[in-house]
PDB file of C-alpha atoms and ligand atoms in Angstrom:
ATOM      1  CA  MET Q   1     -40.578  36.778 -40.408  1.00  0.00           C
ATOM      2  CA  LEU Q   2     -39.239  38.809 -43.509  1.00  0.00           C
ATOM      3  CA  ARG Q   3     -39.906  37.669 -46.823  1.00  0.00           C
ATOM      4  CA  ILE Q   4     -36.820  38.649 -49.272  1.00  0.00           C
ATOM      5  CA  ALA Q   5     -38.077  37.607 -52.821  1.00  0.00           C
ATOM      6  CA  ILE Q   6     -34.455  37.375 -55.304  1.00  0.00           C
ATOM      7  CA  GLN Q   7     -33.902  36.121 -58.528  1.00  0.00           C
ATOM      8  CA  SER Q   8     -34.158  32.264 -58.947  1.00  0.00           C
ATOM      9  CA  LYS Q   9     -31.400  32.150 -61.660  1.00  0.00           C
ATOM     10  CA  GLY Q  10     -29.402  34.126 -63.824  1.00  0.00           C
ATOM     11  CA  ARG Q  11     -26.312  36.867 -63.405  1.00  0.00           C
ATOM     12  CA  LEU Q  12     -27.758  37.510 -59.390  1.00  0.00           C
ATOM     13  CA  TYR Q  13     -28.945  34.610 -58.276  1.00  0.00           C
ATOM     14  CA  GLU Q  14     -25.065  34.094 -56.625  1.00  0.00           C
ATOM     15  CA  ASP Q  15     -24.281  37.093 -56.202  1.00  0.00           C
ATOM     16  CA  SER Q  16     -27.284  38.016 -54.643  1.00  0.00           C
ATOM     17  CA  THR Q  17     -27.489  34.002 -52.683  1.00  0.00           C
ATOM     18  CA  ALA Q  18     -23.729  34.916 -51.931  1.00  0.00           C
ATOM     19  CA  MET Q  19     -24.556  38.131 -50.071  1.00  0.00           C
ATOM     20  CA  LEU Q  20     -26.683  36.681 -47.565  1.00  0.00           C
ATOM     21  CA  ARG Q  21     -24.257  34.089 -46.555  1.00  0.00           C
ATOM     22  CA  GLU Q  22     -21.632  36.365 -46.114  1.00  0.00           C
ATOM     23  CA  VAL Q  23     -24.437  38.657 -43.664  1.00  0.00           C
ATOM     24  CA  GLY Q  24     -24.827  35.375 -41.823  1.00  0.00           C
ATOM     25  CA  ILE Q  25     -28.043  34.122 -43.059  1.00  0.00           C
ATOM     26  CA  GLU Q  26     -28.503  30.297 -44.028  1.00  0.00           C
ATOM     27  CA  LEU Q  27     -29.960  29.537 -47.202  1.00  0.00           C
ATOM     28  CA  ASP Q  28     -31.494  26.093 -48.294  1.00  0.00           C
ATOM     29  CA  ASP Q  29     -31.386  26.674 -51.950  1.00  0.00           C
ATOM     30  CA  SER Q  30     -29.878  22.795 -53.346  1.00  0.00           C
ATOM     31  CA  LYS Q  31     -33.651  21.861 -53.789  1.00  0.00           C
ATOM     32  CA  ARG Q  32     -34.976  25.326 -55.657  1.00  0.00           C
ATOM     33  CA  LYS Q  33     -37.823  25.674 -54.257  1.00  0.00           C
ATOM     34  CA  TYR Q  34     -39.959  28.465 -55.051  1.00  0.00           C
ATOM     35  CA  LEU Q  35     -40.637  29.555 -50.635  1.00  0.00           C
ATOM     36  CA  SER Q  36     -37.805  28.249 -48.653  1.00  0.00           C
ATOM     37  CA  LYS Q  37     -37.422  29.653 -45.092  1.00  0.00           C
ATOM     38  CA  SER Q  38     -34.106  30.759 -43.323  1.00  0.00           C
ATOM     39  CA  GLY Q  39     -32.656  28.246 -41.290  1.00  0.00           C
ATOM     40  CA  ASN Q  40     -31.006  30.334 -38.888  1.00  0.00           C
ATOM     41  CA  PHE Q  41     -32.944  34.066 -39.566  1.00  0.00           C
ATOM     42  CA  PRO Q  42     -36.361  34.929 -39.262  1.00  0.00           C
ATOM     43  CA  VAL Q  43     -35.968  35.924 -43.412  1.00  0.00           C
ATOM     44  CA  GLU Q  44     -38.192  33.498 -45.943  1.00  0.00           C
ATOM     45  CA  MET Q  45     -36.290  33.726 -49.358  1.00  0.00           C
ATOM     46  CA  LEU Q  46     -39.165  33.937 -52.256  1.00  0.00           C
ATOM     47  CA  TYR Q  47     -37.009  32.355 -55.781  1.00  0.00           C
ATOM     48  CA  LEU Q  48     -39.030  34.663 -59.130  1.00  0.00           C
ATOM     49  CA  ARG Q  49     -37.664  35.905 -62.215  1.00  0.00           C
ATOM     50  CA  ASP Q  50     -35.617  39.123 -61.712  1.00  0.00           C
ATOM     51  CA  ASP Q  51     -39.200  41.203 -64.003  1.00  0.00           C
ATOM     52  CA  ASP Q  52     -41.340  40.093 -61.245  1.00  0.00           C
ATOM     53  CA  ILE Q  53     -39.509  41.393 -58.191  1.00  0.00           C
ATOM     54  CA  PRO Q  54     -40.572  44.589 -58.029  1.00  0.00           C
ATOM     55  CA  GLY Q  55     -44.358  43.979 -58.505  1.00  0.00           C
ATOM     56  CA  VAL Q  56     -44.054  40.928 -55.503  1.00  0.00           C
ATOM     57  CA  VAL Q  57     -42.413  44.294 -53.639  1.00  0.00           C
ATOM     58  CA  ALA Q  58     -44.973  46.339 -54.307  1.00  0.00           C
ATOM     59  CA  ASN Q  59     -47.826  44.897 -54.082  1.00  0.00           C
ATOM     60  CA  GLY Q  60     -46.351  43.683 -50.390  1.00  0.00           C
ATOM     61  CA  SER Q  61     -46.206  39.763 -51.347  1.00  0.00           C
ATOM     62  CA  ALA Q  62     -42.262  39.989 -49.842  1.00  0.00           C
ATOM     63  CA  SER Q  63     -41.170  42.556 -48.358  1.00  0.00           C
ATOM     64  CA  LEU Q  64     -37.714  43.093 -49.435  1.00  0.00           C
ATOM     65  CA  GLY Q  65     -36.819  42.424 -52.778  1.00  0.00           C
ATOM     66  CA  ILE Q  66     -33.021  41.865 -54.414  1.00  0.00           C
ATOM     67  CA  VAL Q  67     -33.209  43.297 -58.484  1.00  0.00           C
ATOM     68  CA  GLY Q  68     -30.951  45.150 -60.776  1.00  0.00           C
ATOM     69  CA  TYR Q  69     -32.144  49.214 -60.542  1.00  0.00           C
ATOM     70  CA  ASN Q  70     -32.600  48.796 -64.190  1.00  0.00           C
ATOM     71  CA  GLU Q  71     -35.747  46.213 -63.829  1.00  0.00           C
ATOM     72  CA  VAL Q  72     -37.265  48.454 -60.984  1.00  0.00           C
ATOM     73  CA  ALA Q  73     -37.050  51.885 -63.787  1.00  0.00           C
ATOM     74  CA  GLU Q  74     -38.257  50.090 -65.879  1.00  0.00           C
ATOM     75  CA  LYS Q  75     -41.063  48.997 -64.017  1.00  0.00           C
ATOM     76  CA  GLY Q  76     -41.881  51.809 -62.377  1.00  0.00           C
ATOM     77  CA  TYR Q  77     -43.490  50.862 -59.213  1.00  0.00           C
ATOM     78  CA  ASP Q  78     -43.384  52.336 -56.261  1.00  0.00           C
ATOM     79  CA  VAL Q  79     -41.154  50.823 -54.159  1.00  0.00           C
ATOM     80  CA  GLU Q  80     -37.804  52.600 -52.639  1.00  0.00           C
ATOM     81  CA  ILE Q  81     -33.907  51.243 -52.387  1.00  0.00           C
ATOM     82  CA  VAL Q  82     -32.777  50.924 -49.321  1.00  0.00           C
ATOM     83  CA  GLU Q  83     -29.708  49.720 -50.095  1.00  0.00           C
ATOM     84  CA  LYS Q  84     -27.038  49.718 -53.077  1.00  0.00           C
ATOM     85  CA  LEU Q  85     -26.065  46.667 -53.813  1.00  0.00           C
ATOM     86  CA  GLY Q  86     -22.578  46.891 -54.824  1.00  0.00           C
ATOM     87  CA  PHE Q  87     -22.731  44.203 -57.711  1.00  0.00           C
ATOM     88  CA  GLY Q  88     -24.283  43.303 -61.132  1.00  0.00           C
ATOM     89  CA  GLY Q  89     -23.212  46.862 -62.273  1.00  0.00           C
ATOM     90  CA  CYS Q  90     -23.689  47.005 -65.319  1.00  0.00           C
ATOM     91  CA  ARG Q  91     -26.102  50.225 -68.004  1.00  0.00           C
ATOM     92  CA  LEU Q  92     -28.223  51.380 -69.912  1.00  0.00           C
ATOM     93  CA  SER Q  93     -27.392  52.262 -73.963  1.00  0.00           C
ATOM     94  CA  LEU Q  94     -28.197  53.147 -77.234  1.00  0.00           C
ATOM     95  CA  ALA Q  95     -25.882  51.141 -79.271  1.00  0.00           C
ATOM     96  CA  ILE Q  96     -25.790  51.803 -83.214  1.00  0.00           C
ATOM     97  CA  PRO Q  97     -24.111  50.294 -86.041  1.00  0.00           C
ATOM     98  CA  LYS Q  98     -20.584  50.830 -86.093  1.00  0.00           C
ATOM     99  CA  ALA Q  99     -19.936  52.323 -89.129  1.00  0.00           C
ATOM    100  CA  ASP Q 100     -22.607  54.821 -88.767  1.00  0.00           C
ATOM    101  CA  GLU Q 101     -21.258  58.418 -87.907  1.00  0.00           C
ATOM    102  CA  TYR Q 102     -23.737  59.381 -84.543  1.00  0.00           C
ATOM    103  CA  THR Q 103     -24.586  62.994 -84.827  1.00  0.00           C
ATOM    104  CA  GLY Q 104     -26.219  63.028 -81.258  1.00  0.00           C
ATOM    105  CA  PRO Q 105     -29.520  62.419 -80.045  1.00  0.00           C
ATOM    106  CA  GLN Q 106     -31.070  63.708 -83.543  1.00  0.00           C
ATOM    107  CA  TYR Q 107     -29.328  60.885 -84.809  1.00  0.00           C
ATOM    108  CA  PHE Q 108     -32.016  58.088 -83.815  1.00  0.00           C
ATOM    109  CA  GLU Q 109     -35.618  60.688 -85.212  1.00  0.00           C
ATOM    110  CA  GLY Q 110     -37.210  59.016 -87.281  1.00  0.00           C
ATOM    111  CA  LYS Q 111     -35.758  54.604 -86.757  1.00  0.00           C
ATOM    112  CA  ARG Q 112     -36.476  52.366 -84.795  1.00  0.00           C
ATOM    113  CA  ILE Q 113     -35.309  50.815 -81.567  1.00  0.00           C
ATOM    114  CA  ALA Q 114     -35.280  47.145 -80.329  1.00  0.00           C
ATOM    115  CA  THR Q 115     -34.792  46.841 -75.875  1.00  0.00           C
ATOM    116  CA  SER Q 116     -36.390  44.659 -73.230  1.00  0.00           C
ATOM    117  CA  TYR Q 117     -37.004  48.347 -72.182  1.00  0.00           C
ATOM    118  CA  PRO Q 118     -39.059  50.110 -73.432  1.00  0.00           C
ATOM    119  CA  ARG Q 119     -40.335  51.990 -70.718  1.00  0.00           C
ATOM    120  CA  ILE Q 120     -37.023  53.637 -69.750  1.00  0.00           C
ATOM    121  CA  LEU Q 121     -36.792  54.834 -73.268  1.00  0.00           C
ATOM    122  CA  LYS Q 122     -39.895  56.312 -74.332  1.00  0.00           C
ATOM    123  CA  LYS Q 123     -38.624  58.604 -71.464  1.00  0.00           C
ATOM    124  CA  TYR Q 124     -35.671  59.680 -72.383  1.00  0.00           C
ATOM    125  CA  LEU Q 125     -37.193  60.124 -76.265  1.00  0.00           C
ATOM    126  CA  GLU Q 126     -39.344  62.513 -74.830  1.00  0.00           C
ATOM    127  CA  GLU Q 127     -36.929  64.509 -72.562  1.00  0.00           C
ATOM    128  CA  ASN Q 128     -34.742  64.521 -76.204  1.00  0.00           C
ATOM    129  CA  GLY Q 129     -37.309  64.765 -78.373  1.00  0.00           C
ATOM    130  CA  VAL Q 130     -37.223  62.759 -80.622  1.00  0.00           C
ATOM    131  CA  ASN Q 131     -39.862  60.619 -82.191  1.00  0.00           C
ATOM    132  CA  ALA Q 132     -38.593  56.805 -83.016  1.00  0.00           C
ATOM    133  CA  THR Q 133     -40.939  53.752 -83.082  1.00  0.00           C
ATOM    134  CA  ILE Q 134     -39.892  51.050 -80.048  1.00  0.00           C
ATOM    135  CA  GLU Q 135     -39.775  47.491 -80.735  1.00  0.00           C
ATOM    136  CA  ILE Q 136     -40.303  45.509 -78.088  1.00  0.00           C
ATOM    137  CA  ILE Q 137     -37.701  42.634 -77.735  1.00  0.00           C
ATOM    138  CA  THR Q 138     -37.588  40.281 -74.592  1.00  0.00           C
ATOM    139  CA  GLY Q 139     -34.248  38.724 -75.381  1.00  0.00           C
ATOM    140  CA  SER Q 140     -31.639  38.962 -78.071  1.00  0.00           C
ATOM    141  CA  VAL Q 141     -32.520  42.077 -78.620  1.00  0.00           C
ATOM    142  CA  GLU Q 142     -28.095  42.587 -79.792  1.00  0.00           C
ATOM    143  CA  VAL Q 143     -29.110  41.454 -82.613  1.00  0.00           C
ATOM    144  CA  THR Q 144     -31.744  43.006 -84.097  1.00  0.00           C
ATOM    145  CA  PRO Q 145     -30.549  45.346 -86.548  1.00  0.00           C
ATOM    146  CA  ALA Q 146     -28.678  42.492 -88.551  1.00  0.00           C
ATOM    147  CA  ALA Q 147     -31.769  41.128 -88.649  1.00  0.00           C
ATOM    148  CA  GLY Q 148     -33.501  43.893 -90.226  1.00  0.00           C
ATOM    149  CA  ILE Q 149     -35.902  43.568 -87.094  1.00  0.00           C
ATOM    150  CA  ALA Q 150     -35.319  47.149 -85.472  1.00  0.00           C
ATOM    151  CA  ASP Q 151     -32.063  49.903 -87.381  1.00  0.00           C
ATOM    152  CA  CYS Q 152     -30.644  49.976 -83.438  1.00  0.00           C
ATOM    153  CA  ILE Q 153     -31.176  49.283 -79.535  1.00  0.00           C
ATOM    154  CA  PHE Q 154     -31.173  50.133 -75.887  1.00  0.00           C
ATOM    155  CA  ASP Q 155     -29.786  47.429 -74.281  1.00  0.00           C
ATOM    156  CA  ILE Q 156     -28.206  46.510 -70.757  1.00  0.00           C
ATOM    157  CA  VAL Q 157     -23.714  46.130 -71.301  1.00  0.00           C
ATOM    158  CA  SER Q 158     -21.409  45.708 -69.040  1.00  0.00           C
ATOM    159  CA  SER Q 159     -18.278  44.875 -70.678  1.00  0.00           C
ATOM    160  CA  GLY Q 160     -19.486  45.868 -74.171  1.00  0.00           C
ATOM    161  CA  SER Q 161     -17.800  42.035 -75.307  1.00  0.00           C
ATOM    162  CA  THR Q 162     -21.643  41.798 -76.807  1.00  0.00           C
ATOM    163  CA  LEU Q 163     -21.770  44.906 -78.461  1.00  0.00           C
ATOM    164  CA  VAL Q 164     -18.414  44.605 -80.270  1.00  0.00           C
ATOM    165  CA  ALA Q 165     -19.506  41.643 -81.227  1.00  0.00           C
ATOM    166  CA  ASN Q 166     -22.622  42.575 -83.291  1.00  0.00           C
ATOM    167  CA  ASN Q 167     -20.879  45.081 -85.161  1.00  0.00           C
ATOM    168  CA  LEU Q 168     -22.769  48.160 -83.238  1.00  0.00           C
ATOM    169  CA  LYS Q 169     -21.135  50.569 -80.923  1.00  0.00           C
ATOM    170  CA  GLU Q 170     -22.433  52.514 -77.880  1.00  0.00           C
ATOM    171  CA  VAL Q 171     -23.308  55.644 -78.175  1.00  0.00           C
ATOM    172  CA  GLU Q 172     -25.747  57.006 -75.401  1.00  0.00           C
ATOM    173  CA  VAL Q 173     -25.913  56.002 -71.511  1.00  0.00           C
ATOM    174  CA  VAL Q 174     -29.054  56.233 -70.328  1.00  0.00           C
ATOM    175  CA  LEU Q 175     -29.231  54.890 -66.343  1.00  0.00           C
ATOM    176  CA  GLN Q 176     -26.335  53.729 -64.621  1.00  0.00           C
ATOM    177  CA  SER Q 177     -27.763  49.914 -62.489  1.00  0.00           C
ATOM    178  CA  GLU Q 178     -26.659  48.294 -60.341  1.00  0.00           C
ATOM    179  CA  ALA Q 179     -28.819  45.317 -57.993  1.00  0.00           C
ATOM    180  CA  VAL Q 180     -30.667  47.211 -55.328  1.00  0.00           C
ATOM    181  CA  LEU Q 181     -31.982  45.688 -51.489  1.00  0.00           C
ATOM    182  CA  ILE Q 182     -35.962  47.225 -52.202  1.00  0.00           C
ATOM    183  CA  SER Q 183     -38.782  47.961 -50.187  1.00  0.00           C
ATOM    184  CA  ALA Q 184     -42.197  49.361 -50.264  1.00  0.00           C
ATOM    185  CA  GLY Q 185     -41.670  50.377 -46.966  1.00  0.00           C
ATOM    186  CA  LYS Q 186     -45.140  49.715 -45.026  1.00  0.00           C
ATOM    187  CA  LEU Q 187     -42.483  47.014 -42.830  1.00  0.00           C
ATOM    188  CA  SER Q 188     -44.610  46.121 -39.436  1.00  0.00           C
ATOM    189  CA  ASP Q 189     -42.057  46.745 -36.475  1.00  0.00           C
ATOM    190  CA  GLU Q 190     -40.706  43.443 -36.363  1.00  0.00           C
ATOM    191  CA  GLU Q 191     -39.390  44.065 -39.966  1.00  0.00           C
ATOM    192  CA  GLN Q 192     -38.607  46.486 -39.866  1.00  0.00           C
ATOM    193  CA  ALA Q 193     -36.269  45.605 -36.573  1.00  0.00           C
ATOM    194  CA  ILE Q 194     -34.683  42.393 -39.283  1.00  0.00           C
ATOM    195  CA  LEU Q 195     -33.688  45.222 -41.874  1.00  0.00           C
ATOM    196  CA  GLU Q 196     -31.851  47.263 -40.087  1.00  0.00           C
ATOM    197  CA  GLU Q 197     -30.550  43.459 -38.303  1.00  0.00           C
ATOM    198  CA  ILE Q 198     -29.492  42.621 -41.853  1.00  0.00           C
ATOM    199  CA  GLN Q 199     -28.413  46.378 -42.813  1.00  0.00           C
ATOM    200  CA  PHE Q 200     -26.509  46.802 -40.000  1.00  0.00           C
ATOM    201  CA  ARG Q 201     -24.101  43.454 -41.184  1.00  0.00           C
ATOM    202  CA  LEU Q 202     -24.590  44.959 -44.670  1.00  0.00           C
ATOM    203  CA  GLU Q 203     -22.778  47.741 -43.004  1.00  0.00           C
ATOM    204  CA  SER Q 204     -20.278  46.036 -41.854  1.00  0.00           C
ATOM    205  CA  LEU Q 205     -19.101  44.014 -45.454  1.00  0.00           C
ATOM    206  CA  ARG Q 206     -19.135  47.704 -46.881  1.00  0.00           C
ATOM    207  CA  ILE Q 207     -16.470  49.033 -44.253  1.00  0.00           C
ATOM    208  CA  SER Q 208     -14.218  45.093 -44.998  1.00  0.00           C
ATOM    209  CA  ARG Q 209     -13.914  45.237 -48.358  1.00  0.00           C
ATOM    210  CA  GLY Q 210     -10.815  46.240 -50.110  1.00  0.00           C
ATOM    211  CA  LYS Q 211      -9.011  46.065 -46.679  1.00  0.00           C
ATOM    212  CA  LYS Q 212      -6.365  44.266 -45.481  1.00  0.00           C
ATOM    213  CA  TYR Q 213      -5.016  43.614 -41.429  1.00  0.00           C
ATOM    214  CA  ILE Q 214      -1.587  43.949 -41.437  1.00  0.00           C
ATOM    215  CA  LEU Q 215       1.362  43.062 -38.177  1.00  0.00           C
ATOM    216  CA  MET Q 216       4.776  43.008 -38.581  1.00  0.00           C
ATOM    217  CA  ASN Q 217       7.440  43.507 -35.848  1.00  0.00           C
ATOM    218  CA  ILE Q 218       8.797  46.704 -36.243  1.00  0.00           C
ATOM    219  CA  PRO Q 219      11.969  48.309 -33.630  1.00  0.00           C
ATOM    220  CA  GLN Q 220      11.161  50.417 -30.796  1.00  0.00           C
ATOM    221  CA  ALA Q 221      12.685  53.572 -32.030  1.00  0.00           C
ATOM    222  CA  ALA Q 222      10.934  53.364 -35.309  1.00  0.00           C
ATOM    223  CA  LEU Q 223       7.266  53.477 -33.838  1.00  0.00           C
ATOM    224  CA  GLU Q 224       6.401  57.099 -34.169  1.00  0.00           C
ATOM    225  CA  GLU Q 225       7.428  56.967 -37.728  1.00  0.00           C
ATOM    226  CA  ALA Q 226       5.430  53.556 -38.316  1.00  0.00           C
ATOM    227  CA  VAL Q 227       2.121  54.524 -36.247  1.00  0.00           C
ATOM    228  CA  LYS Q 228       2.039  57.936 -39.238  1.00  0.00           C
ATOM    229  CA  ILE Q 229       2.250  55.599 -41.960  1.00  0.00           C
ATOM    230  CA  LEU Q 230      -0.547  53.687 -40.218  1.00  0.00           C
ATOM    231  CA  PRO Q 231      -3.606  55.228 -39.201  1.00  0.00           C
ATOM    232  CA  ALA Q 232      -5.528  52.892 -38.160  1.00  0.00           C
ATOM    233  CA  MET Q 233      -9.612  52.940 -37.025  1.00  0.00           C
ATOM    234  CA  ARG Q 234      -8.729  54.583 -33.744  1.00  0.00           C
ATOM    235  CA  SER Q 235      -5.162  54.412 -33.447  1.00  0.00           C
ATOM    236  CA  PRO Q 236      -3.058  50.882 -34.031  1.00  0.00           C
ATOM    237  CA  THR Q 237      -2.459  48.518 -32.088  1.00  0.00           C
ATOM    238  CA  VAL Q 238       0.449  48.004 -30.560  1.00  0.00           C
ATOM    239  CA  LEU Q 239       2.130  44.981 -28.568  1.00  0.00           C
ATOM    240  CA  PRO Q 240       5.251  43.775 -27.156  1.00  0.00           C
ATOM    241  CA  LEU Q 241       7.749  41.113 -27.928  1.00  0.00           C
ATOM    242  CA  ALA Q 242      10.408  39.083 -26.135  1.00  0.00           C
ATOM    243  CA  ALA Q 243      12.752  41.158 -27.642  1.00  0.00           C
ATOM    244  CA  GLU Q 244      14.565  43.704 -26.394  1.00  0.00           C
ATOM    245  CA  GLY Q 245      14.297  47.249 -28.078  1.00  0.00           C
ATOM    246  CA  TRP Q 246      11.737  45.406 -30.390  1.00  0.00           C
ATOM    247  CA  CYS Q 247       7.544  45.706 -30.735  1.00  0.00           C
ATOM    248  CA  SER Q 248       4.803  44.469 -33.420  1.00  0.00           C
ATOM    249  CA  LEU Q 249       2.146  46.674 -34.818  1.00  0.00           C
ATOM    250  CA  HIS Q 250      -1.323  45.952 -36.004  1.00  0.00           C
ATOM    251  CA  SER Q 251      -3.665  47.970 -38.247  1.00  0.00           C
ATOM    252  CA  VAL Q 252      -5.890  47.995 -41.671  1.00  0.00           C
ATOM    253  CA  VAL Q 253      -5.046  49.669 -44.071  1.00  0.00           C
ATOM    254  CA  ASP Q 254      -6.387  50.079 -47.305  1.00  0.00           C
ATOM    255  CA  ASN Q 255      -5.878  47.125 -49.773  1.00  0.00           C
ATOM    256  CA  LYS Q 256      -5.223  50.175 -52.973  1.00  0.00           C
ATOM    257  CA  ASP Q 257      -2.281  51.568 -50.537  1.00  0.00           C
ATOM    258  CA  LEU Q 258      -0.752  48.186 -48.982  1.00  0.00           C
ATOM    259  CA  TRP Q 259       2.578  48.176 -51.081  1.00  0.00           C
ATOM    260  CA  GLU Q 260       2.939  51.565 -51.076  1.00  0.00           C
ATOM    261  CA  LYS Q 261       2.640  51.486 -46.531  1.00  0.00           C
ATOM    262  CA  VAL Q 262       4.848  48.478 -46.701  1.00  0.00           C
ATOM    263  CA  ARG Q 263       7.468  49.636 -49.287  1.00  0.00           C
ATOM    264  CA  GLN Q 264       7.478  52.414 -45.828  1.00  0.00           C
ATOM    265  CA  LEU Q 265       7.577  50.107 -43.634  1.00  0.00           C
ATOM    266  CA  LYS Q 266      10.522  48.100 -44.488  1.00  0.00           C
ATOM    267  CA  ALA Q 267      12.694  51.798 -45.211  1.00  0.00           C
ATOM    268  CA  ILE Q 268      11.974  52.106 -41.858  1.00  0.00           C
ATOM    269  CA  GLY Q 269      12.867  48.590 -40.299  1.00  0.00           C
ATOM    270  CA  ALA Q 270       9.587  46.801 -39.834  1.00  0.00           C
ATOM    271  CA  GLU Q 271      10.759  43.413 -40.700  1.00  0.00           C
ATOM    272  CA  GLY Q 272       8.003  39.591 -40.544  1.00  0.00           C
ATOM    273  CA  ILE Q 273       5.178  41.487 -41.938  1.00  0.00           C
ATOM    274  CA  LEU Q 274       1.996  39.398 -42.358  1.00  0.00           C
ATOM    275  CA  VAL Q 275      -0.716  41.105 -44.844  1.00  0.00           C
ATOM    276  CA  LEU Q 276      -4.337  38.984 -43.787  1.00  0.00           C
ATOM    277  CA  ASN Q 277      -7.976  39.278 -44.890  1.00  0.00           C
ATOM    278  CA  VAL Q 278     -10.553  40.928 -43.545  1.00  0.00           C
ATOM    279  CA  ASP Q 279     -13.501  39.687 -43.283  1.00  0.00           C
ATOM    280  CA  LYS Q 280     -15.935  41.761 -41.247  1.00  0.00           C
ATOM    281  CA  ILE Q 281     -15.406  45.021 -39.537  1.00  0.00           C
ATOM    282  CA  ILE Q 282     -18.078  46.108 -36.880  1.00  0.00           C
ATOM    283  CA  LEU Q 283     -17.791  49.566 -35.864  1.00  0.00           C
TER     284      LEU Q 283
HETATM  285  P1  ATP K 301     -34.834  36.117 -64.961  1.00  0.00           P
HETATM  286  O1  ATP K 301     -35.136  34.597 -65.978  1.00  0.00           O
HETATM  287  O2  ATP K 301     -35.065  36.810 -64.208  1.00  0.00           O
HETATM  288  O3  ATP K 301     -35.675  36.848 -65.610  1.00  0.00           O
HETATM  289  P2  ATP K 301     -32.981  37.740 -66.600  1.00  0.00           P
HETATM  290  O4  ATP K 301     -32.882  37.005 -68.179  1.00  0.00           O
HETATM  291  O5  ATP K 301     -33.711  38.835 -67.415  1.00  0.00           O
HETATM  292  O6  ATP K 301     -33.193  36.531 -65.848  1.00  0.00           O
HETATM  293  P3  ATP K 301     -30.770  38.021 -66.428  1.00  0.00           P
HETATM  294  O7  ATP K 301     -29.667  37.900 -67.432  1.00  0.00           O
HETATM  295  O8  ATP K 301     -30.133  37.327 -65.247  1.00  0.00           O
HETATM  296  O9  ATP K 301     -32.292  38.351 -66.505  1.00  0.00           O
HETATM  297  O10 ATP K 301     -29.237  39.437 -66.057  1.00  0.00           O
HETATM  298  C1  ATP K 301     -30.414  39.735 -64.338  1.00  0.00           C
HETATM  299  C2  ATP K 301     -29.222  40.927 -64.043  1.00  0.00           C
HETATM  300  O11 ATP K 301     -27.973  40.912 -63.750  1.00  0.00           O
HETATM  301  C3  ATP K 301     -29.530  42.279 -64.738  1.00  0.00           C
HETATM  302  O12 ATP K 301     -31.076  43.215 -64.929  1.00  0.00           O
HETATM  303  C4  ATP K 301     -28.576  43.796 -64.624  1.00  0.00           C
HETATM  304  O13 ATP K 301     -29.389  44.051 -63.663  1.00  0.00           O
HETATM  305  C5  ATP K 301     -27.656  42.661 -64.144  1.00  0.00           C
HETATM  306  N1  ATP K 301     -26.549  42.578 -65.134  1.00  0.00           N
HETATM  307  C6  ATP K 301     -25.347  42.675 -65.090  1.00  0.00           C
HETATM  308  N2  ATP K 301     -24.634  42.912 -65.835  1.00  0.00           N
HETATM  309  C7  ATP K 301     -26.077  42.277 -66.535  1.00  0.00           C
HETATM  310  C8  ATP K 301     -25.198  42.272 -68.432  1.00  0.00           C
HETATM  311  N3  ATP K 301     -24.169  42.016 -69.043  1.00  0.00           N
HETATM  312  N4  ATP K 301     -26.462  41.297 -69.149  1.00  0.00           N
HETATM  313  C9  ATP K 301     -27.804  41.391 -68.286  1.00  0.00           C
HETATM  314  N5  ATP K 301     -28.097  41.900 -67.509  1.00  0.00           N
HETATM  315  C10 ATP K 301     -26.787  42.069 -66.298  1.00  0.00           C
HETATM  316 MG1   MG K 302     -35.736  39.074 -66.014  1.00  0.00          MG
END
């Protein structure tokens, strides 16, 4: 049994549980219990506030955690990043009143900066030789300049719309973040084997992301040309058709290249092109 700490509600909750279900781990979070075992996989979920996740992983109360890298960096516990998970993307940035002219990090000299991330901010200020006052605020940091509590802010930004709504502009990106899988490294052999199974399944999700399965009928004479257009994992699958002189060609393509390939394939005589979603690719 391996215990995984995840956010109990909030921005990472949906994506974390969806990802675990995608790798075949059944979760019964309907009752929102603090601690609950999976019905089909040897893991137990511990639902927590995201702030507490790096700490419980560091002290061994959970073997793994899913949390924003921003929280990991802020808390400073000795945990390792096992996987970057590709969701929960955001950045920690400094933002100042829109009307102010930004002159570089020295702008912050003597300023009061509101943040929920004092540790990361302190490091940035030290590295840039800036003396500023850090006002620790746990929520609604973006309203503090208008409220006269601070001159500027250091906060999470994703689209930037919150900054615009509060008459602020982003001037320095200090940290890029996304959700990460963390561990304190001290796993038993049994836990290590479970982690490796999870990583194997995550890899198959990663490979299939952005991929489409494509199949079509193609004149035999155009087959060689079509294979050049569609490089597959090993090589495309070719199946004979009942109609003489035709075959069926199957392959996997990157979604970003799909329409360009479709155009090229039609130009050499492909017909009846089907494009399907790929759920998982296991190499
Ligand atoms: P909790 O109640 O668990 O402490 P919270 O209010 O601290 O939750 P959320 O707002 O749910 O945290 O955000 C969780 C994480 O989602 C952040 O730490 C960050 O990694 C990520 N995230 C992604 N985009 C954003 C965003 N626009 N604003 C805030 N967090 C974001
Ligand atoms: Mg929190």
